[in-house]
């Protein structure tokens, strides 16, 4: 059974699948999220603690801070449909991966989403969203909140949307005890919001 609901109500229907919504910031319960380019007709994909970066062959790297850690994000190459991105942490560890437009990948522990990649004779460019944590909310009734690149279920959660991701008017997050051994809050104990 649901212990409590946390509800977000929009004053008008929001189309999270529209190009103008992708990359936009959204504040939920005091936390900042960025609408990821991987959002589609049935899933609202958010990046928590995200930074937006525009990189070109003339200005190919940027310093960011994600989850309190410093990283350098570098554009290695790009095509009209993907960008190859290199991430370096403060200790000098590096990892490079190709990320398609409207998709994301975990690179050295940082979720990197590419919203736009371009290649011309004169310049390479990419618009990137770097975020610490990917959160997926499904418009399918009875869904749970999913976290990370592997869409791990957050136990003790449910999510429902009024309207789909193309016309969202309300999102309701339900919180419940993940198992029957923890379905009560006794004196001197606590319940951790998942």
CSV table of C-alpha atoms in Angstrom, one decimal:
chain,number,residue,atom,x,y,z
A,1,UNK,CA,0.0,0.0,0.0
A,2,UNK,CA,1.1,3.5,-0.8
A,3,UNK,CA,2.3,5.4,2.3
A,4,UNK,CA,2.2,8.8,0.6
A,5,UNK,CA,2.1,10.4,-2.8
A,6,UNK,CA,4.2,13.3,-4.0
A,7,UNK,CA,2.5,15.1,-6.9
A,8,UNK,CA,3.7,17.5,-9.6
A,9,UNK,CA,0.9,19.4,-11.4
A,10,UNK,CA,1.6,21.5,-14.5
A,11,UNK,CA,-0.6,24.5,-15.3
A,12,UNK,CA,-0.8,23.3,-19.0
A,13,UNK,CA,0.1,20.1,-20.8
A,14,UNK,CA,3.8,19.7,-21.4
A,15,UNK,CA,5.2,17.9,-24.4
A,16,UNK,CA,8.4,16.4,-23.1
A,17,UNK,CA,9.1,14.8,-26.5
A,18,UNK,CA,9.3,18.1,-28.3
A,19,UNK,CA,12.8,19.3,-29.3
A,20,UNK,CA,12.4,22.5,-27.2
A,21,UNK,CA,11.8,20.4,-24.1
A,22,UNK,CA,14.8,18.2,-24.5
A,23,UNK,CA,17.7,19.8,-22.7
A,24,UNK,CA,15.4,22.0,-20.6
A,25,UNK,CA,15.7,22.2,-16.8
A,26,UNK,CA,13.0,20.9,-14.6
A,27,UNK,CA,12.8,21.4,-10.8
A,28,UNK,CA,11.1,18.6,-8.9
A,29,UNK,CA,10.9,18.7,-5.1
A,30,UNK,CA,13.9,21.0,-4.7
A,31,UNK,CA,16.2,19.1,-7.1
A,32,UNK,CA,17.2,20.2,-10.6
A,33,UNK,CA,16.9,17.7,-13.5
A,34,UNK,CA,17.5,18.1,-17.2
A,35,UNK,CA,15.1,16.5,-19.7
A,36,UNK,CA,17.3,14.0,-21.6
A,37,UNK,CA,17.2,13.6,-25.3
A,38,UNK,CA,16.4,9.9,-24.8
A,39,UNK,CA,12.8,10.9,-23.7
A,40,UNK,CA,10.3,9.2,-26.0
A,41,UNK,CA,6.5,8.6,-26.3
A,42,UNK,CA,6.4,6.4,-23.3
A,43,UNK,CA,9.4,7.3,-21.1
A,44,UNK,CA,10.4,10.6,-19.5
A,45,UNK,CA,14.2,10.4,-19.1
A,46,UNK,CA,15.8,12.9,-16.7
A,47,UNK,CA,19.4,13.6,-15.8
A,48,UNK,CA,20.0,14.7,-12.2
A,49,UNK,CA,22.7,17.3,-11.5
A,50,UNK,CA,23.2,17.9,-15.2
A,51,UNK,CA,25.4,20.4,-17.0
A,52,UNK,CA,24.9,21.5,-20.6
A,53,UNK,CA,28.0,21.9,-22.8
A,54,UNK,CA,28.4,23.0,-26.4
A,55,UNK,CA,31.7,21.8,-27.8
A,56,UNK,CA,33.3,22.5,-31.2
A,57,UNK,CA,36.6,21.7,-33.0
A,58,UNK,CA,37.7,25.2,-32.1
A,59,UNK,CA,36.7,24.9,-28.4
A,60,UNK,CA,36.8,21.1,-27.9
A,61,UNK,CA,36.8,20.7,-24.1
A,62,UNK,CA,35.0,21.9,-21.0
A,63,UNK,CA,35.5,21.5,-17.2
A,64,UNK,CA,32.5,20.3,-15.3
A,65,UNK,CA,31.6,19.3,-11.8
A,66,UNK,CA,29.2,16.4,-11.3
A,67,UNK,CA,28.3,15.0,-7.9
A,68,UNK,CA,31.1,17.0,-6.3
A,69,UNK,CA,33.8,15.6,-8.6
A,70,UNK,CA,35.7,17.5,-11.3
A,71,UNK,CA,35.8,16.1,-14.9
A,72,UNK,CA,37.0,17.3,-18.3
A,73,UNK,CA,34.7,16.5,-21.2
A,74,UNK,CA,36.3,16.6,-24.7
A,75,UNK,CA,34.8,16.3,-28.2
A,76,UNK,CA,37.1,13.9,-30.0
A,77,UNK,CA,35.1,13.7,-33.3
A,78,UNK,CA,31.5,14.0,-34.6
A,79,UNK,CA,29.3,13.1,-37.5
A,80,UNK,CA,25.8,14.2,-38.4
A,81,UNK,CA,24.4,11.5,-36.1
A,82,UNK,CA,26.9,10.9,-33.3
A,83,UNK,CA,29.8,12.3,-31.3
A,84,UNK,CA,32.8,10.6,-29.8
A,85,UNK,CA,33.3,12.0,-26.3
A,86,UNK,CA,36.3,11.6,-24.0
A,87,UNK,CA,35.9,12.1,-20.2
A,88,UNK,CA,38.9,12.6,-17.9
A,89,UNK,CA,38.6,12.6,-14.1
A,90,UNK,CA,40.7,14.6,-11.6
A,91,UNK,CA,43.1,11.7,-11.2
A,92,UNK,CA,43.8,11.5,-15.0
A,93,UNK,CA,41.7,8.4,-15.7
A,94,UNK,CA,40.1,8.6,-19.2
A,95,UNK,CA,37.4,6.8,-21.1
A,96,UNK,CA,36.2,7.5,-24.7
A,97,UNK,CA,32.9,6.4,-26.2
A,98,UNK,CA,30.7,7.2,-29.2
A,99,UNK,CA,27.3,8.5,-28.3
A,100,UNK,CA,24.4,8.7,-30.9
A,101,UNK,CA,22.2,11.8,-31.1
A,102,UNK,CA,19.2,11.5,-28.8
A,103,UNK,CA,20.9,8.8,-26.7
A,104,UNK,CA,23.1,8.6,-23.7
A,105,UNK,CA,26.0,6.4,-22.3
A,106,UNK,CA,27.9,6.2,-19.1
A,107,UNK,CA,31.5,7.3,-19.6
A,108,UNK,CA,33.8,7.1,-16.6
A,109,UNK,CA,30.8,7.1,-14.3
A,110,UNK,CA,29.2,10.2,-15.9
A,111,UNK,CA,26.1,9.9,-18.0
A,112,UNK,CA,26.7,11.7,-21.3
A,113,UNK,CA,23.8,12.5,-23.6
A,114,UNK,CA,24.2,14.0,-27.0
A,115,UNK,CA,21.3,16.2,-28.1
A,116,UNK,CA,22.9,17.4,-31.4
A,117,UNK,CA,26.0,16.4,-33.4
A,118,UNK,CA,27.2,18.0,-36.6
A,119,UNK,CA,30.0,17.7,-39.0
A,120,UNK,CA,30.9,20.2,-41.8
A,121,UNK,CA,34.0,20.8,-43.8
A,122,UNK,CA,35.0,23.6,-41.5
A,123,UNK,CA,33.9,22.5,-38.0
A,124,UNK,CA,32.9,19.6,-35.7
A,125,UNK,CA,30.3,20.3,-33.0
A,126,UNK,CA,28.1,18.7,-30.4
A,127,UNK,CA,25.6,19.7,-27.8
A,128,UNK,CA,26.1,17.5,-24.7
A,129,UNK,CA,24.3,17.1,-21.4
A,130,UNK,CA,26.5,15.6,-18.7
A,131,UNK,CA,24.6,14.3,-15.7
A,132,UNK,CA,25.4,12.3,-12.6
A,133,UNK,CA,22.3,10.1,-12.6
A,134,UNK,CA,19.7,9.0,-15.1
A,135,UNK,CA,16.1,8.7,-13.9
A,136,UNK,CA,13.4,7.1,-16.1
A,137,UNK,CA,9.7,7.7,-15.5
A,138,UNK,CA,7.4,5.5,-17.6
A,139,UNK,CA,3.9,6.7,-18.6
A,140,UNK,CA,2.7,3.1,-18.3
A,141,UNK,CA,0.3,2.7,-15.3
A,142,UNK,CA,1.8,0.9,-12.3
A,143,UNK,CA,5.5,1.6,-13.3
A,144,UNK,CA,8.3,2.1,-10.8
A,145,UNK,CA,11.0,4.8,-10.9
A,146,UNK,CA,14.1,3.5,-12.7
A,147,UNK,CA,17.6,4.7,-12.0
A,148,UNK,CA,20.9,4.4,-14.0
A,149,UNK,CA,21.9,3.3,-17.4
A,150,UNK,CA,20.6,-0.3,-16.6
A,151,UNK,CA,17.2,1.0,-15.5
A,152,UNK,CA,17.4,-0.5,-12.1
A,153,UNK,CA,14.1,-0.4,-10.2
A,154,UNK,CA,13.9,1.8,-7.1
A,155,UNK,CA,12.2,-0.4,-4.6
A,156,UNK,CA,9.3,1.2,-2.8
A,157,UNK,CA,8.3,3.5,-5.6
A,158,UNK,CA,5.6,3.9,-8.2
A,159,UNK,CA,5.0,6.6,-10.8
A,160,UNK,CA,1.9,7.5,-12.9
A,161,UNK,CA,1.4,10.3,-15.4
A,162,UNK,CA,-1.8,12.0,-16.5
A,163,UNK,CA,-1.4,12.3,-20.2
A,164,UNK,CA,1.6,10.7,-21.8
A,165,UNK,CA,5.1,12.2,-22.3
A,166,UNK,CA,3.6,14.2,-25.2
A,167,UNK,CA,1.0,16.0,-23.1
A,168,UNK,CA,1.8,15.6,-19.4
A,169,UNK,CA,-0.4,17.5,-17.0
A,170,UNK,CA,0.5,15.6,-13.7
A,171,UNK,CA,3.1,13.2,-12.4
A,172,UNK,CA,2.4,11.3,-9.2
A,173,UNK,CA,5.2,9.5,-7.3
A,174,UNK,CA,3.9,6.9,-4.8
A,175,UNK,CA,6.1,5.7,-2.0
A,176,UNK,CA,5.5,2.4,-0.1
A,177,UNK,CA,7.5,0.0,2.1
A,178,UNK,CA,9.6,-2.2,-0.2
A,179,UNK,CA,8.8,-5.4,1.9
A,180,UNK,CA,6.5,-6.4,4.7
A,181,UNK,CA,9.3,-6.5,7.2
A,182,UNK,CA,9.5,-2.7,6.9
A,183,UNK,CA,5.9,-1.7,6.5
A,184,UNK,CA,5.6,0.2,9.7
A,185,UNK,CA,7.4,3.1,11.4
A,186,UNK,CA,7.9,2.2,15.0
A,187,UNK,CA,8.8,4.7,17.8
A,188,UNK,CA,12.4,5.6,17.6
A,189,UNK,CA,12.8,4.3,14.0
A,190,UNK,CA,12.7,6.0,10.7
A,191,UNK,CA,11.5,5.5,7.1
A,192,UNK,CA,13.9,6.5,4.3
A,193,UNK,CA,12.3,8.0,1.3
A,194,UNK,CA,13.5,5.9,-1.6
